[in-house]
mmCIF file of N, CA and C in Angstrom:
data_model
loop_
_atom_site.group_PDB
_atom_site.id
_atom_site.type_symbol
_atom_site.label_atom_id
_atom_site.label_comp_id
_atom_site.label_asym_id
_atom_site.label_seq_id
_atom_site.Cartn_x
_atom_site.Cartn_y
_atom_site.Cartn_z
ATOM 1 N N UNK J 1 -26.492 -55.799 76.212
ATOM 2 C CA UNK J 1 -27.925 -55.832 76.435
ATOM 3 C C UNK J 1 -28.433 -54.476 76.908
ATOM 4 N N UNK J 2 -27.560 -53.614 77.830
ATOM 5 C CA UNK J 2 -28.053 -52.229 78.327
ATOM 6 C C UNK J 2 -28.169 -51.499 77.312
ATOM 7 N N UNK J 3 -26.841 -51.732 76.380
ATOM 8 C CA UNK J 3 -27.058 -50.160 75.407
ATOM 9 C C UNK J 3 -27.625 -50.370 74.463
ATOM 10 N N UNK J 4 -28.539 -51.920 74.318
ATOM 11 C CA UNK J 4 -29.296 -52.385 72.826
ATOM 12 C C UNK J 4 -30.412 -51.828 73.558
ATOM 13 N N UNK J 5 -30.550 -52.052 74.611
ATOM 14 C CA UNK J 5 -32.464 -51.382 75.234
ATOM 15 C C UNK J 5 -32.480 -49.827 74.865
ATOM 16 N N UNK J 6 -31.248 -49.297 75.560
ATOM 17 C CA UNK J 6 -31.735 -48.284 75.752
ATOM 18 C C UNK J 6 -31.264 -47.420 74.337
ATOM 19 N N UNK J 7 -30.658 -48.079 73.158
ATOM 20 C CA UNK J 7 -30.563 -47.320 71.868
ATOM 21 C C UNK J 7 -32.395 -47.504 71.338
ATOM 22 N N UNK J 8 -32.861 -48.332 71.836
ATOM 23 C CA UNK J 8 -34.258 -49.001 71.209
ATOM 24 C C UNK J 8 -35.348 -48.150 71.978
ATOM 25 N N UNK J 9 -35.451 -47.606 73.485
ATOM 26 C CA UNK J 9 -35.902 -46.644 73.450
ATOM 27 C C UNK J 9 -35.438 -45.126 73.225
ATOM 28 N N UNK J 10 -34.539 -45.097 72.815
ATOM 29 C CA UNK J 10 -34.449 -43.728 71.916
ATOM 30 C C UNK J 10 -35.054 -43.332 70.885
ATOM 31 N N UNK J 11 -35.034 -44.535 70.305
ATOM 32 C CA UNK J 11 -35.943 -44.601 68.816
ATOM 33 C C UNK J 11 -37.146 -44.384 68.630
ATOM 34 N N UNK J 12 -37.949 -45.327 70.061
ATOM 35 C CA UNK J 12 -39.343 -45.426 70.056
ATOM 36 C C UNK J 12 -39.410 -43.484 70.554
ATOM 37 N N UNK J 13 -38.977 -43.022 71.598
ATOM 38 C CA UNK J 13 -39.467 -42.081 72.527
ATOM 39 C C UNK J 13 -39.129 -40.694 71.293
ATOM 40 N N UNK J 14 -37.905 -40.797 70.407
ATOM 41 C CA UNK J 14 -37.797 -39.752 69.709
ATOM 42 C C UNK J 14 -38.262 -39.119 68.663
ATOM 43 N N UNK J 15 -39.468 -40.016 68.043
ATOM 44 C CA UNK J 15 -40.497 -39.195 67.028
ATOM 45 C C UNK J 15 -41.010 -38.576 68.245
ATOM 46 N N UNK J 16 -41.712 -39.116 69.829
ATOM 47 C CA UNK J 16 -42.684 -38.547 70.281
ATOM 48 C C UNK J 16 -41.742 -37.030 70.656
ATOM 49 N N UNK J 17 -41.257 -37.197 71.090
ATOM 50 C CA UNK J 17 -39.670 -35.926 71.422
ATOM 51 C C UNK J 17 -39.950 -34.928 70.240
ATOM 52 N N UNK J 18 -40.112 -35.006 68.871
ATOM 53 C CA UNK J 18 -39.419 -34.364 68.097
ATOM 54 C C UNK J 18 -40.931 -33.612 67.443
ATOM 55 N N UNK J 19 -42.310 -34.383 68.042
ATOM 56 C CA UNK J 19 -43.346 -34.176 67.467
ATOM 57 C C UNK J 19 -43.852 -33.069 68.462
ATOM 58 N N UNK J 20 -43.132 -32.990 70.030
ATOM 59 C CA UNK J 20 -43.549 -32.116 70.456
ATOM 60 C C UNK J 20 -42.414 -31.074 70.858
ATOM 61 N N UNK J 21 -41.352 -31.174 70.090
ATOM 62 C CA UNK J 21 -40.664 -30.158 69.675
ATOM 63 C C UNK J 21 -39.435 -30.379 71.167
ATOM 64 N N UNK J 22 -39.302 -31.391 71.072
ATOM 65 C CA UNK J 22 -38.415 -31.591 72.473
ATOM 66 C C UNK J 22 -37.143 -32.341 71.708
ATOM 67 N N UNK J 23 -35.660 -31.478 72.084
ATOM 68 C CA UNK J 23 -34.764 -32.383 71.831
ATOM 69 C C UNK J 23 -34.296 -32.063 70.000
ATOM 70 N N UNK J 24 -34.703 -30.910 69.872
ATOM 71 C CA UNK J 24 -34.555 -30.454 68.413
ATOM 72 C C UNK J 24 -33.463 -29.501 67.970
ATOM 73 N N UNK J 25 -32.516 -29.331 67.335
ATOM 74 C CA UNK J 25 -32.113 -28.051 66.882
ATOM 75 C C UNK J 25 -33.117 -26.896 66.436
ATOM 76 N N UNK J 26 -34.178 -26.907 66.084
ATOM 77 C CA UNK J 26 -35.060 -25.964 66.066
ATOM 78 C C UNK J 26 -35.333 -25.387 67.241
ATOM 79 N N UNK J 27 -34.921 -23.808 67.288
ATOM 80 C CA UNK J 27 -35.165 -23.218 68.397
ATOM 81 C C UNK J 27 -37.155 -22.201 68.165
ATOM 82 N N UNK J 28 -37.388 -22.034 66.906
ATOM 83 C CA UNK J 28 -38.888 -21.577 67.007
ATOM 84 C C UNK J 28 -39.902 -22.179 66.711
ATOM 85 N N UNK J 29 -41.211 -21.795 67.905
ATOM 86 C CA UNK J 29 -42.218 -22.871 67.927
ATOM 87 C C UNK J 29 -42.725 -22.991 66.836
ATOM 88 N N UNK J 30 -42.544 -21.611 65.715
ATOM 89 C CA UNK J 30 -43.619 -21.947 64.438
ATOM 90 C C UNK J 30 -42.774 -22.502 63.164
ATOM 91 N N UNK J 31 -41.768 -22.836 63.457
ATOM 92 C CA UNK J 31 -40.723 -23.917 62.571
ATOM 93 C C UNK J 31 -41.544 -25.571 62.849
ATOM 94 N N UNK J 32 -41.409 -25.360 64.600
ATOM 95 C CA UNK J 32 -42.085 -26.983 64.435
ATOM 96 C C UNK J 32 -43.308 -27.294 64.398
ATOM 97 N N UNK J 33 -44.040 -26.253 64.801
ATOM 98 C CA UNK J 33 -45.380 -25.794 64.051
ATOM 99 C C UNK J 33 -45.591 -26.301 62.146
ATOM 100 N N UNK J 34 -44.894 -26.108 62.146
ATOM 101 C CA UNK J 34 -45.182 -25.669 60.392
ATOM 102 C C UNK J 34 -43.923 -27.490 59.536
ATOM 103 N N UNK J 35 -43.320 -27.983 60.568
ATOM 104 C CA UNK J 35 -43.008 -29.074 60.187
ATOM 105 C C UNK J 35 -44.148 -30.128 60.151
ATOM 106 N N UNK J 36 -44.488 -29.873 61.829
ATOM 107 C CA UNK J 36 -45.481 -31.042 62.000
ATOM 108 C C UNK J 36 -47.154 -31.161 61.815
ATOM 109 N N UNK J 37 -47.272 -29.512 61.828
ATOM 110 C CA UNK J 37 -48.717 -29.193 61.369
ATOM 111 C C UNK J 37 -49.085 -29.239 62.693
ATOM 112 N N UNK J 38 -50.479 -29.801 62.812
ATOM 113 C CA UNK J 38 -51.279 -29.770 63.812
ATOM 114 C C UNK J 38 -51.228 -31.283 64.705
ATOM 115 N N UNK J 39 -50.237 -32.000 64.424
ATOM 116 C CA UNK J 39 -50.354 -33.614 64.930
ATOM 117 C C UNK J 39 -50.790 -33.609 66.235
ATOM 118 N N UNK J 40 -51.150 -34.576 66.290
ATOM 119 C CA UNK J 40 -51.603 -34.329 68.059
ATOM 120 C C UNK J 40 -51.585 -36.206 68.297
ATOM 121 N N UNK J 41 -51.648 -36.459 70.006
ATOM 122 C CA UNK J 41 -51.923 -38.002 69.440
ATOM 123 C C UNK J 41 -53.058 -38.682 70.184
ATOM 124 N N UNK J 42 -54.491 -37.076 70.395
ATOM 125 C CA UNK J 42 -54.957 -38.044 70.422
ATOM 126 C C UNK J 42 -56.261 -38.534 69.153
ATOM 127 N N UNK J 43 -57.198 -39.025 69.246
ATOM 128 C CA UNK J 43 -58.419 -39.364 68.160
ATOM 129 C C UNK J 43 -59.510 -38.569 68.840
ATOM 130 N N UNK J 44 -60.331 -38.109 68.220
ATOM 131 C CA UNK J 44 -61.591 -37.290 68.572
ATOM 132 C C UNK J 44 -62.903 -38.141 68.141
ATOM 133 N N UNK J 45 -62.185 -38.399 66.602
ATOM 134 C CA UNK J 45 -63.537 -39.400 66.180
ATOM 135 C C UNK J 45 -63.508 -40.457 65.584
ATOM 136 N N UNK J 46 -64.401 -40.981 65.526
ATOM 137 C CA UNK J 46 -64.007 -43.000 65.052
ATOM 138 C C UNK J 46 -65.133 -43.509 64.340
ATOM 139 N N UNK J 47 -65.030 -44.323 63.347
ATOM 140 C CA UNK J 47 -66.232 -44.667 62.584
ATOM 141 C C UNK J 47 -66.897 -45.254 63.368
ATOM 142 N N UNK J 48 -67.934 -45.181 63.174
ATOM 143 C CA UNK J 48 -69.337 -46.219 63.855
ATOM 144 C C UNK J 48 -69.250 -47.782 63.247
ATOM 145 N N UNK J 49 -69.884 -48.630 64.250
ATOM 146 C CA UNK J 49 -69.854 -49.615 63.711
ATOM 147 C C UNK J 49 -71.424 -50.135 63.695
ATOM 148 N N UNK J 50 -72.202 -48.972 63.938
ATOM 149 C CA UNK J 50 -73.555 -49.316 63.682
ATOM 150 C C UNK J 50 -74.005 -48.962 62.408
ATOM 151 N N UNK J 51 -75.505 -49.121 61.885
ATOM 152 C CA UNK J 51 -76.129 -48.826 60.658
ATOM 153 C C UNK J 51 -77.330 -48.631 61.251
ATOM 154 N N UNK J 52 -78.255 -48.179 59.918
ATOM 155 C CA UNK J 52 -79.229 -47.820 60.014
ATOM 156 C C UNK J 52 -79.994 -48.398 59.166
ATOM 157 N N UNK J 53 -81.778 -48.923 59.441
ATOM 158 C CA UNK J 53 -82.313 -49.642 58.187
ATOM 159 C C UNK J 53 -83.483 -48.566 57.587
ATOM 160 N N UNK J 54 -84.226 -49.428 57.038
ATOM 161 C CA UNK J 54 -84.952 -48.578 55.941
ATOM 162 C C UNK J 54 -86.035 -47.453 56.848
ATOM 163 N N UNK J 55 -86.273 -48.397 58.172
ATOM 164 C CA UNK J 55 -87.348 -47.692 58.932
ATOM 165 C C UNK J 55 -86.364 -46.444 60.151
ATOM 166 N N UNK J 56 -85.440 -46.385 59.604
ATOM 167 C CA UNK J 56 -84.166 -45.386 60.466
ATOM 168 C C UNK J 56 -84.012 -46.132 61.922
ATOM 169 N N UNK J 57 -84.541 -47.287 62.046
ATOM 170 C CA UNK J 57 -83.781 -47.813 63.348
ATOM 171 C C UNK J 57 -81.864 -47.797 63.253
ATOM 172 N N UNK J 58 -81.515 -47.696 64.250
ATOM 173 C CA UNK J 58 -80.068 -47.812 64.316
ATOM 174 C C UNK J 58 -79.597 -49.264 65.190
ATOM 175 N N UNK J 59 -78.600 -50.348 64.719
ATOM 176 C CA UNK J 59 -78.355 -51.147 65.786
ATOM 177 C C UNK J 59 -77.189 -51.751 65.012
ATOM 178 N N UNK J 60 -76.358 -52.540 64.999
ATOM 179 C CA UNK J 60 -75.506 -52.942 65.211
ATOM 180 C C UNK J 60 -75.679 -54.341 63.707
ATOM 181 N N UNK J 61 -76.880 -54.904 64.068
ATOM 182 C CA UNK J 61 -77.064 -56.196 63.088
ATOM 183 C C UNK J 61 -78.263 -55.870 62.948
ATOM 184 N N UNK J 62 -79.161 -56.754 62.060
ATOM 185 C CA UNK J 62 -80.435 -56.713 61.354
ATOM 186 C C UNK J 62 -80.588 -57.897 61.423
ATOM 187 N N UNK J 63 -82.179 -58.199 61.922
ATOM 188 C CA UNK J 63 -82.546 -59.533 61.573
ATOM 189 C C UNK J 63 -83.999 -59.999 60.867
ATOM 190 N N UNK J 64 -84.512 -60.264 60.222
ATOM 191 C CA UNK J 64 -85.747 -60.554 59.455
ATOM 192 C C UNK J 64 -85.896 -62.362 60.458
ATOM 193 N N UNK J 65 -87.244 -62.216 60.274
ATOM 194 C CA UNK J 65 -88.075 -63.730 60.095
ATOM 195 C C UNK J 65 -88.377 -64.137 58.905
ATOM 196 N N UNK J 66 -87.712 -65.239 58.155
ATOM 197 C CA UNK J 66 -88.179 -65.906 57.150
ATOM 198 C C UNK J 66 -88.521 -67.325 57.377
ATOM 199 N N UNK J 67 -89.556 -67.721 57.096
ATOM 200 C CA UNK J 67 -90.461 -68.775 56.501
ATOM 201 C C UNK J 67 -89.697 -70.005 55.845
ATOM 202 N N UNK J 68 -89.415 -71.031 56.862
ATOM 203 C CA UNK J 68 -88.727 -72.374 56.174
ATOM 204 C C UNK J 68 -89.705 -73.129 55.447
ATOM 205 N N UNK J 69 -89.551 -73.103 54.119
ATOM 206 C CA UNK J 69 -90.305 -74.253 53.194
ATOM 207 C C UNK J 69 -90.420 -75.655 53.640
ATOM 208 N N UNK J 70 -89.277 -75.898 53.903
ATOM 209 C CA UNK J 70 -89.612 -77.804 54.361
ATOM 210 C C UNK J 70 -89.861 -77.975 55.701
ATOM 211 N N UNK J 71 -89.258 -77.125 56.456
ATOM 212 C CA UNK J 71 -89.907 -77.533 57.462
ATOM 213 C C UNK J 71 -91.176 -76.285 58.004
ATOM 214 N N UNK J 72 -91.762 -75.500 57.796
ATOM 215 C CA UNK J 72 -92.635 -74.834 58.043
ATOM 216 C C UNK J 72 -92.449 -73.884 59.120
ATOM 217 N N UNK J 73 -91.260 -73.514 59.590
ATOM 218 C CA UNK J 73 -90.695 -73.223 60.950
ATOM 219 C C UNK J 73 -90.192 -71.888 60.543
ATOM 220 N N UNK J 74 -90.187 -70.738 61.283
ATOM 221 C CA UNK J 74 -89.941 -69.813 60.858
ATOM 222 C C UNK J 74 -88.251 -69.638 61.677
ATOM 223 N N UNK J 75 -87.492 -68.659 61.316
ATOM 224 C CA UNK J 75 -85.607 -68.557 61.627
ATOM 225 C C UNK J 75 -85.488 -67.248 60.789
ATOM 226 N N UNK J 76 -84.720 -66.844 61.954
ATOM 227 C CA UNK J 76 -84.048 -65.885 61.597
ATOM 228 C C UNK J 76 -82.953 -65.560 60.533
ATOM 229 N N UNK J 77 -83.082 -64.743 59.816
ATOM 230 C CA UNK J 77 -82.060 -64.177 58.854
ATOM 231 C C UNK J 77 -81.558 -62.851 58.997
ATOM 232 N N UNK J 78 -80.391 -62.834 58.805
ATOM 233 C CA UNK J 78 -79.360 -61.667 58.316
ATOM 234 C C UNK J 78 -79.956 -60.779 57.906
ATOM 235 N N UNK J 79 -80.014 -59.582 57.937
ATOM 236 C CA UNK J 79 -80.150 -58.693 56.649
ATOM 237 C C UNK J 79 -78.917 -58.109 56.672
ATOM 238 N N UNK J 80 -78.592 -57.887 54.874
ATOM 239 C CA UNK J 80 -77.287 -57.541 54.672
ATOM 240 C C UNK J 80 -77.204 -56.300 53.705
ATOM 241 N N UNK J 81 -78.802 -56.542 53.151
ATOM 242 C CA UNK J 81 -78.712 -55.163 51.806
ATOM 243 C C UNK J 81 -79.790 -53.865 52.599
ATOM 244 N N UNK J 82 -79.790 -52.914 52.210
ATOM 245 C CA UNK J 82 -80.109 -52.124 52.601
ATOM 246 C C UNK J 82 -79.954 -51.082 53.622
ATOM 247 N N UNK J 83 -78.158 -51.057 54.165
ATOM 248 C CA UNK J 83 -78.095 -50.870 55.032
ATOM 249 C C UNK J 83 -77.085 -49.774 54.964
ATOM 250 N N UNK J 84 -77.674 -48.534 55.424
ATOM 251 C CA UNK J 84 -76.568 -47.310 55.605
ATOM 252 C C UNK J 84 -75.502 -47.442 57.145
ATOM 253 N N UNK J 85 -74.541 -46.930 56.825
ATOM 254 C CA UNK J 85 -73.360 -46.921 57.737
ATOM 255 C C UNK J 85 -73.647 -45.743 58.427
ATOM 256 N N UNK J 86 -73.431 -45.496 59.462
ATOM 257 C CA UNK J 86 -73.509 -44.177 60.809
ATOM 258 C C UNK J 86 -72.816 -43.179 60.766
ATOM 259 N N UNK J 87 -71.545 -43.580 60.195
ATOM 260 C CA UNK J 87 -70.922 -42.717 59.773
ATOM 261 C C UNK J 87 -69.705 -42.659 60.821
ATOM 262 N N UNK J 88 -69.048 -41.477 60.959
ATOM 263 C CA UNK J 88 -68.139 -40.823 62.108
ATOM 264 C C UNK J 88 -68.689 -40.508 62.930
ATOM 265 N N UNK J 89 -68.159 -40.577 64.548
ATOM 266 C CA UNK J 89 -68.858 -40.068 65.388
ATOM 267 C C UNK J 89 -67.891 -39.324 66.169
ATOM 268 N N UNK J 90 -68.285 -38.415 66.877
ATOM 269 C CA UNK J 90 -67.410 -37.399 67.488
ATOM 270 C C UNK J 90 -67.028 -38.413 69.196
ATOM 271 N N UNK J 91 -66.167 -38.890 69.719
ATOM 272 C CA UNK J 91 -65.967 -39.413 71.292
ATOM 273 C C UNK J 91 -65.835 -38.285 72.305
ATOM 274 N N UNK J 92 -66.518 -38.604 73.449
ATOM 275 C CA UNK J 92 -67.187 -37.626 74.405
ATOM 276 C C UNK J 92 -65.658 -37.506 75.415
ATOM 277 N N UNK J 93 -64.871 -38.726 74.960
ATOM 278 C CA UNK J 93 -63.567 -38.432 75.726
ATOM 279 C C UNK J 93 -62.347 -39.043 74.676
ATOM 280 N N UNK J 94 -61.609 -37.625 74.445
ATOM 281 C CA UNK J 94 -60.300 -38.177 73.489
ATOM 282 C C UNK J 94 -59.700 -39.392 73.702
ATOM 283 N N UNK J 95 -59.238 -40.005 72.816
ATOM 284 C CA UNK J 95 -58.709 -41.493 73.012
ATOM 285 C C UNK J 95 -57.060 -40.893 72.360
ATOM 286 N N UNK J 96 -55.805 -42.245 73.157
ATOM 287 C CA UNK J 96 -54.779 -41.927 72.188
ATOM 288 C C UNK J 96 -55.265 -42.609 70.882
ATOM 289 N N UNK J 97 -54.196 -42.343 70.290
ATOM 290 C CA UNK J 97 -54.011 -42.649 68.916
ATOM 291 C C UNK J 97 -53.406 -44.391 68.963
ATOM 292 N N UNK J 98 -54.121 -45.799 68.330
ATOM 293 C CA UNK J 98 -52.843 -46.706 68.655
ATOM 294 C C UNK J 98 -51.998 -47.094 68.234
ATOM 295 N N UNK J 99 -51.489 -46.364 67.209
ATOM 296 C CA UNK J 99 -50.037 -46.202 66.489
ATOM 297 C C UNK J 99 -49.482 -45.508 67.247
ATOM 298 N N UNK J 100 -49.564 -44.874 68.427
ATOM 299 C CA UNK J 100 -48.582 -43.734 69.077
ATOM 300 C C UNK J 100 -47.345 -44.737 69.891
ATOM 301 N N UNK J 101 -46.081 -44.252 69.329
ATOM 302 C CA UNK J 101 -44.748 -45.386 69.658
ATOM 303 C C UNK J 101 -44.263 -45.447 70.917
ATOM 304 N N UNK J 102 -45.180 -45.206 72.208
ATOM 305 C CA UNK J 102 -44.282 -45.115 73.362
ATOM 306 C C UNK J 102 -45.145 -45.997 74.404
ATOM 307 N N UNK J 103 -44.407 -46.064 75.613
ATOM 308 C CA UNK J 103 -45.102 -47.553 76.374
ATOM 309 C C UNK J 103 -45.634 -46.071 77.226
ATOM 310 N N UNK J 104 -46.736 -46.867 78.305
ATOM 311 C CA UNK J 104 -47.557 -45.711 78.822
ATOM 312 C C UNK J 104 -47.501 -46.612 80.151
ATOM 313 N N UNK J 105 -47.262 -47.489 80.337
ATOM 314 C CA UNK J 105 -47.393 -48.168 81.864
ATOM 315 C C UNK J 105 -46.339 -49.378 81.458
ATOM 316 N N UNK J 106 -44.988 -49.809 82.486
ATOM 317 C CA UNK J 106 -44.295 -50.545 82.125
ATOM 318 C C UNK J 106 -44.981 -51.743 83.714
ATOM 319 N N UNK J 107 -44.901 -52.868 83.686
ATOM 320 C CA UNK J 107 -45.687 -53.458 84.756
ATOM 321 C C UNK J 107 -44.081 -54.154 84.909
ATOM 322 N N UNK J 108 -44.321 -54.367 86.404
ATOM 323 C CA UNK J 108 -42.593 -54.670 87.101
ATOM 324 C C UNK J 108 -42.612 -56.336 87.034
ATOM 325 N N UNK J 109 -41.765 -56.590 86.569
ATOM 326 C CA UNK J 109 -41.557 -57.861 86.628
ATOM 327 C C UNK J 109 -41.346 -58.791 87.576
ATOM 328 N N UNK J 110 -42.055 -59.921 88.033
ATOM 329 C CA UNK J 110 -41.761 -60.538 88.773
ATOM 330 C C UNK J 110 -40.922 -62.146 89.515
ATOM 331 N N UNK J 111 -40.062 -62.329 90.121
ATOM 332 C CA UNK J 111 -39.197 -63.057 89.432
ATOM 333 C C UNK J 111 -39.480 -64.122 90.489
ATOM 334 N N UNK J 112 -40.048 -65.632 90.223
ATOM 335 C CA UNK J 112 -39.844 -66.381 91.517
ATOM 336 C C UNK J 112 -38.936 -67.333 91.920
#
């Protein structure tokens, strides 16, 4: 059970090891430079999940008032066409990445 854990974090911890050039036979930085490029782990920017409608309001959902025939009552509807996406947005504070393979807080177990 010890040496199955700890072969299993080798695995997880050694892309992060090898991405920042730790634990390598490569002794120059612009070898692992030039392996890994520019990786980094964290995100800068993230799609929006807002839109925009025809009158450039921005919000999240769209809703119209339409006119019930049988019962004369007016309800809300969806709008679903007309609607541009926000796009990318730049985050005011880097986020990790959440594919990045390593634990960041292990919480202690408690046994009663």
């Amino acid at each position: 059970m010890g040496q199955s854990g700890s072969s299993m974090v080798k695995k997880m911890v050694s892309p992060i090891s090898n991405m920042f050039g730790y634990n390598t036979g490569e002794t120059s930085p612009e070898l692992v430079l030039s392996r890994y490029g520019t990786a980094t782990p964290f995100v800068y920017k993230r799609t929006s999940s807002m839109y925009f409608d025809e009158d450039g309001d921005l919000a999240h959902e769209f809703y119209e008032e339409v006119l019930d025939r049988r019962s004369r009552r007016y309800r809300m509807k969806k709008k679903k066409h007309n609607l541009i996406p926000e796009g990318e947005i730049e985050l005011a504070i880097p986020r990790l990445n959440c594919n990045l393979p390593i634990v960041l807080c292990e919480a202690p177990v408690s046994v009663r």
